[in-house]
């Protein structure tokens, strides 16, 4: 029972390089989210997808793009990485956007931009 | 705008003693409140939630939390701490019926250290 799977777990980039973080869930959830976690700042929402075929900006979307490839998969792309994007990224999913229930999180992807 | 405050960066407690991790919130309207726990190098795990009803809610691993509307607080508690409870704890809040799923706001986290 995998839950939410993120790849890669670790990545080092140089400034200006691009990369895509992959996320897949096997719980048949409708809603998926990308957060970043920085020391002293908690979790901040980057983008979310309330349902397949829709995506919306969260609190800190600048410098990122997302794709909801299908119901299972939600990817996060950094087109031109900057040192300020050094962070731990978490993908999460929920049954729906109603938020009376819990979010299920992946184990995180640690990204360092030099 | 909604916000969550966790006033303590770290809480230290001896094993077997009761623990409290504090959370206060600021919202317009009635909140949904959540606690999540994060163990080292892992994602967040849901502990408990308050939606409506009894102010005292019970969750996983013996944790409970009390919703206090007058003090706008939702403190996490456990009667007897275990060393294995050592982790990072996050409080989160959302106001329902705001038209978007994005409005779940997390606090900055409190590190709980339980020692023998």
Coordinates of N, CA, C and O in Angstrom, one line a residue, chain B residues 7-110:
Chain B
X7 N 3.4 29.2 19.3 CA 4.3 30.1 19.9 C 5.6 29.5 20.4 O 6.6 30.3 20.7
X8 N 5.7 28.2 20.5 CA 6.9 27.6 21.0 C 7.6 26.8 19.9 O 7.0 26.0 19.2
X9 N 8.9 27.2 19.7 CA 9.7 26.4 18.6 C 9.9 25.0 19.1 O 10.0 24.1 18.3
X10 N 10.1 24.9 20.4 CA 10.5 23.6 21.0 C 9.8 23.4 22.3 O 9.7 24.4 23.1
X11 N 9.4 22.2 22.6 CA 8.9 21.8 23.9 C 9.6 20.6 24.4 O 9.8 19.6 23.7
X12 N 10.1 20.7 25.6 CA 10.9 19.6 26.2 C 10.1 19.0 27.4 O 9.6 19.8 28.2
X13 N 10.0 17.7 27.4 CA 9.2 17.1 28.5 C 9.9 15.7 28.8 O 10.5 15.1 27.9
X14 N 9.8 15.3 30.1 CA 10.3 14.0 30.5 C 9.3 12.9 30.2 O 8.1 13.1 30.3
X15 N 9.8 11.8 29.8 CA 8.9 10.6 29.5 C 8.0 10.3 30.8 O 8.5 10.3 31.9
X16 N 6.8 10.1 30.5 CA 5.8 9.8 31.6 C 5.1 11.1 32.0 O 4.0 11.0 32.7
X17 N 5.6 12.3 31.7 CA 4.9 13.5 32.1 C 3.9 13.9 31.1 O 4.1 13.5 29.9
X18 N 2.9 14.7 31.4 CA 2.0 15.2 30.4 C 2.6 16.2 29.5 O 3.6 16.9 29.9
X19 N 2.2 16.3 28.3 CA 2.7 17.3 27.4 C 1.6 18.1 26.8 O 0.5 17.7 26.6
X20 N 1.9 19.4 26.5 CA 1.0 20.3 25.8 C 1.8 21.0 24.7 O 2.9 21.5 25.0
X21 N 1.3 21.0 23.5 CA 1.8 21.8 22.4 C 0.8 22.8 22.0 O -0.3 22.4 21.6
X22 N 1.1 24.1 22.0 CA 0.1 25.1 21.9 C -0.1 25.6 20.5 O 0.8 25.6 19.6
X23 N -1.3 25.9 20.2 CA -1.7 26.5 18.9 C -2.9 27.5 19.1 O -3.8 27.2 19.8
X24 N -2.7 28.6 18.5 CA -3.8 29.6 18.4 C -4.0 30.0 17.0 O -3.2 29.8 16.1
X25 N -5.3 30.4 16.7 CA -5.6 30.7 15.3 C -6.4 32.0 15.2 O -6.9 32.5 16.2
X26 N -6.4 32.5 14.0 CA -7.2 33.7 13.7 C -7.9 33.5 12.4 O -7.2 33.3 11.3
X27 N -9.2 33.4 12.4 CA -10.0 33.3 11.2 C -11.3 34.1 11.3 O -11.7 34.5 12.4
X28 N -11.9 34.3 10.1 CA -13.2 34.9 10.1 C -14.2 33.8 9.8 O -14.2 33.2 8.7
X29 N -14.9 33.4 10.8 CA -15.8 32.3 10.7 C -15.4 31.1 11.6 O -14.5 31.2 12.3
X30 N -16.2 30.0 11.4 CA -15.9 28.9 12.3 C -14.8 28.0 11.6 O -14.9 27.7 10.4
X31 N -13.8 27.6 12.4 CA -12.6 27.0 11.8 C -12.8 25.4 11.8 O -13.4 24.9 12.6
X32 N -12.1 24.8 10.8 CA -11.7 23.4 10.9 C -10.2 23.4 11.3 O -9.4 24.1 10.8
X33 N -9.9 22.6 12.3 CA -8.6 22.6 12.9 C -8.0 21.2 12.9 O -8.7 20.2 13.1
X34 N -6.7 21.2 12.6 CA -6.0 19.9 12.4 C -4.7 19.9 13.2 O -4.0 21.0 13.3
X35 N -4.2 18.7 13.6 CA -2.8 18.5 14.0 C -2.2 17.4 13.2 O -2.8 16.4 12.9
X36 N -1.0 17.7 12.7 CA -0.2 16.7 12.0 C 1.2 16.6 12.7 O 1.6 17.5 13.4
X37 N 1.8 15.4 12.5 CA 3.1 15.1 13.1 C 4.0 14.7 12.0 O 3.6 14.1 11.0
X38 N 5.3 15.1 12.1 CA 6.3 14.8 11.1 C 7.5 14.2 11.9 O 8.2 14.9 12.6
X39 N 7.8 12.9 11.5 CA 9.0 12.3 12.0 C 10.1 12.6 11.1 O 9.9 12.9 9.9
X40 N 11.4 12.5 11.6 CA 12.5 12.8 10.7 C 12.5 12.2 9.4 O 12.3 11.0 9.3
X41 N 12.7 13.0 8.4 CA 12.8 12.5 7.0 C 11.6 11.8 6.5 O 11.6 10.9 5.6
X42 N 10.5 12.2 7.0 CA 9.2 11.6 6.6 C 8.2 12.8 6.3 O 8.4 13.9 6.6
X43 N 7.1 12.4 5.6 CA 6.0 13.4 5.4 C 5.2 13.5 6.6 O 5.3 12.9 7.6
X44 N 4.3 14.5 6.5 CA 3.4 14.7 7.6 C 2.3 13.6 7.7 O 1.9 13.1 6.7
X45 N 2.0 13.3 9.0 CA 0.9 12.3 9.2 C -0.2 13.0 10.0 O 0.1 13.7 11.0
X46 N -1.4 12.7 9.7 CA -2.6 13.3 10.3 C -2.7 12.7 11.7 O -2.5 11.5 12.0
X47 N -3.0 13.5 12.7 CA -3.2 13.1 14.1 C -4.6 13.2 14.5 O -5.2 12.2 15.1
X48 N -5.2 14.4 14.3 CA -6.6 14.6 14.7 C -7.2 15.8 14.1 O -6.4 16.6 13.6
X49 N -8.5 16.0 14.2 CA -9.1 17.2 13.7 C -10.3 17.6 14.5 O -10.9 16.7 15.2
X50 N -10.6 18.9 14.5 CA -11.9 19.4 15.0 C -12.7 20.0 13.9 O -12.2 20.9 13.2
X51 N -13.9 19.5 13.7 CA -14.8 20.0 12.7 C -16.0 20.7 13.4 O -16.3 21.9 13.2
X52 N -16.6 20.0 14.3 CA -17.8 20.5 15.0 C -18.0 19.5 16.2 O -17.5 18.4 16.2
X53 N -18.9 19.9 17.1 CA -19.3 19.0 18.2 C -18.4 19.2 19.4 O -18.1 20.3 19.8
X54 N -18.1 18.1 20.1 CA -17.3 18.1 21.3 C -16.0 18.9 21.2 O -15.3 18.7 20.2
X55 N -15.8 19.7 22.2 CA -14.5 20.5 22.1 C -13.3 19.7 22.3 O -12.2 20.1 21.9
X56 N -13.4 18.5 23.0 CA -12.2 17.6 23.2 C -12.3 16.5 22.1 O -13.2 15.8 22.0
X57 N -11.2 16.5 21.3 CA -11.2 15.5 20.3 C -10.0 14.6 20.5 O -9.0 15.0 21.0
X58 N -10.2 13.3 20.2 CA -9.2 12.3 20.5 C -8.6 11.8 19.1 O -9.4 11.7 18.1
X59 N -7.3 11.6 19.1 CA -6.7 11.2 17.9 C -5.8 10.0 18.0 O -5.9 9.2 19.0
X60 N -4.9 9.9 17.1 CA -4.0 8.7 17.1 C -2.9 8.8 18.2 O -2.6 9.9 18.7
X61 N -2.4 7.7 18.5 CA -1.3 7.5 19.5 C -1.5 8.1 20.8 O -0.6 8.5 21.5
X62 N -2.8 8.2 21.3 CA -3.1 8.7 22.6 C -3.2 10.2 22.7 O -3.4 10.8 23.8
X63 N -3.0 10.9 21.6 CA -3.1 12.4 21.6 C -4.6 12.9 21.6 O -5.5 12.2 21.1
X64 N -4.8 14.0 22.2 CA -6.1 14.7 22.2 C -5.8 16.2 22.1 O -4.7 16.7 22.3
X65 N -6.9 16.9 21.7 CA -6.8 18.4 21.6 C -8.1 19.0 22.0 O -9.1 18.4 21.8
X66 N -8.0 20.2 22.6 CA -9.1 20.9 23.1 C -9.4 22.1 22.3 O -8.5 23.0 22.2
X67 N -10.5 22.2 21.7 CA -10.9 23.4 21.0 C -11.5 24.4 22.0 O -12.5 24.1 22.7
X68 N -11.0 25.6 22.0 CA -11.5 26.7 22.9 C -11.8 27.9 22.0 O -10.9 28.6 21.6
X69 N -13.1 28.1 21.8 CA -13.4 29.2 20.9 C -13.2 30.6 21.4 O -12.7 31.5 20.7
X70 N -13.4 30.7 22.7 CA -13.2 32.0 23.3 C -11.7 32.4 23.3 O -11.4 33.6 23.2
X71 N -10.8 31.5 23.5 CA -9.4 31.8 23.5 C -8.8 31.5 22.1 O -7.6 31.7 21.9
X72 N -9.6 31.1 21.1 CA -9.1 30.8 19.8 C -7.9 29.9 19.8 O -6.8 30.2 19.2
X73 N -8.0 28.8 20.6 CA -6.9 27.9 20.7 C -7.3 26.5 20.4 O -8.5 26.1 20.5
X74 N -6.3 25.7 20.1 CA -6.5 24.3 19.8 C -5.2 23.6 20.3 O -4.4 23.1 19.4
X75 N -5.0 23.4 21.5 CA -3.8 22.9 22.1 C -3.8 21.4 22.0 O -4.8 20.7 22.3
X76 N -2.6 20.8 21.7 CA -2.5 19.4 21.6 C -2.0 18.9 22.9 O -1.0 19.5 23.5
X77 N -2.5 17.7 23.4 CA -2.1 17.2 24.7 C -2.0 15.7 24.7 O -2.6 15.0 23.8
X78 N -1.2 15.2 25.6 CA -1.1 13.8 25.9 C -0.8 13.6 27.4 O 0.1 14.3 27.9
X79 N -1.5 12.7 28.0 CA -1.4 12.6 29.5 C 0.0 12.1 29.9 O 0.5 12.4 30.9
X80 N 0.6 11.2 29.1 CA 1.9 10.6 29.4 C 2.8 10.5 28.2 O 2.5 9.7 27.3
X81 N 3.8 11.3 28.1 CA 4.7 11.4 26.9 C 5.6 10.2 26.8 O 6.0 9.6 27.8
X82 N 5.9 9.8 25.6 CA 6.8 8.7 25.3 C 8.0 9.3 24.5 O 7.8 10.2 23.7
X83 N 9.2 8.7 24.6 CA 10.3 9.1 23.9 C 10.0 9.1 22.4 O 10.4 9.9 21.6
X84 N 9.2 8.1 22.0 CA 8.8 7.9 20.5 C 7.9 9.0 20.0 O 7.6 9.1 18.8
X85 N 7.4 9.9 21.0 CA 6.6 11.0 20.5 C 7.4 12.2 20.0 O 6.9 13.2 19.5
X86 N 8.7 12.1 20.2 CA 9.6 13.2 19.8 C 9.5 13.3 18.3 O 9.7 12.4 17.5
X87 N 9.1 14.5 17.8 CA 8.9 14.8 16.4 C 8.5 16.3 16.3 O 8.5 17.0 17.2
X88 N 8.2 16.7 15.0 CA 7.8 18.0 14.7 C 6.3 18.0 14.6 O 5.7 17.2 13.8
X89 N 5.6 18.9 15.2 CA 4.1 18.9 15.2 C 3.6 20.2 14.6 O 4.1 21.3 14.9
X90 N 2.6 20.1 13.7 CA 2.1 21.2 13.0 C 0.6 21.3 13.3 O -0.2 20.3 13.2
X91 N 0.2 22.5 13.6 CA -1.2 22.8 13.7 C -1.7 23.5 12.3 O -0.9 24.1 11.7
X92 N -2.9 23.2 11.9 CA -3.4 23.8 10.6 C -4.8 24.2 10.8 O -5.6 23.6 11.6
X93 N -5.2 25.2 10.0 CA -6.6 25.7 10.1 C -7.2 25.9 8.7 O -6.5 26.3 7.8
X94 N -8.5 25.7 8.6 CA -9.2 26.1 7.4 C -10.5 26.6 7.7 O -11.2 26.1 8.7
X95 N -11.0 27.6 7.0 CA -12.4 28.0 7.1 C -13.2 27.4 6.0 O -12.9 27.5 4.8
X96 N -14.3 26.6 6.4 CA -15.0 25.9 5.4 C -15.9 26.9 4.5 O -16.1 28.0 4.9
X97 N -16.2 26.3 3.4 CA -17.1 27.1 2.5 C -16.6 28.4 2.0 O -17.3 29.4 1.8
X98 N -15.3 28.4 1.8 CA -14.6 29.6 1.3 C -14.4 29.5 -0.2 O -13.8 30.3 -0.8
X99 N -14.9 28.5 -0.8 CA -14.9 28.4 -2.2 C -13.7 27.8 -2.9 O -13.5 27.7 -4.1
X100 N -12.7 27.4 -2.0 CA -11.5 26.9 -2.6 C -10.9 25.9 -1.7 O -11.0 26.0 -0.5
X101 N -10.2 24.9 -2.2 CA -9.6 23.9 -1.4 C -8.2 24.3 -0.9 O -7.6 23.7 -0.1
X102 N -7.7 25.5 -1.3 CA -6.4 25.8 -1.0 C -6.2 26.4 0.4 O -5.1 26.5 0.8
X103 N -7.2 26.8 1.0 CA -7.1 27.6 2.2 C -6.8 26.8 3.5 O -7.5 27.0 4.5
X104 N -5.9 25.9 3.4 CA -5.4 25.2 4.6 C -4.1 25.9 5.0 O -3.1 25.8 4.3
X105 N -4.1 26.5 6.2 CA -2.9 27.3 6.6 C -2.2 26.5 7.7 O -2.9 26.2 8.7
X106 N -0.9 26.3 7.6 CA -0.1 25.6 8.6 C 0.6 26.5 9.5 O 1.0 27.6 9.1
X107 N 0.8 26.2 10.7 CA 1.7 26.9 11.6 C 3.1 26.5 11.3 O 3.4 25.7 10.4
X108 N 4.0 27.1 12.0 CA 5.5 27.0 11.7 C 6.1 25.7 12.3 O 7.2 25.4 12.1
X109 N 5.3 25.1 13.1 CA 5.7 23.8 13.7 C 6.4 24.0 15.1 O 7.0 25.0 15.4
X110 N 6.2 22.9 15.9 CA 6.8 22.9 17.3 C 7.5 21.6 17.4 O 6.9 20.5 17.2

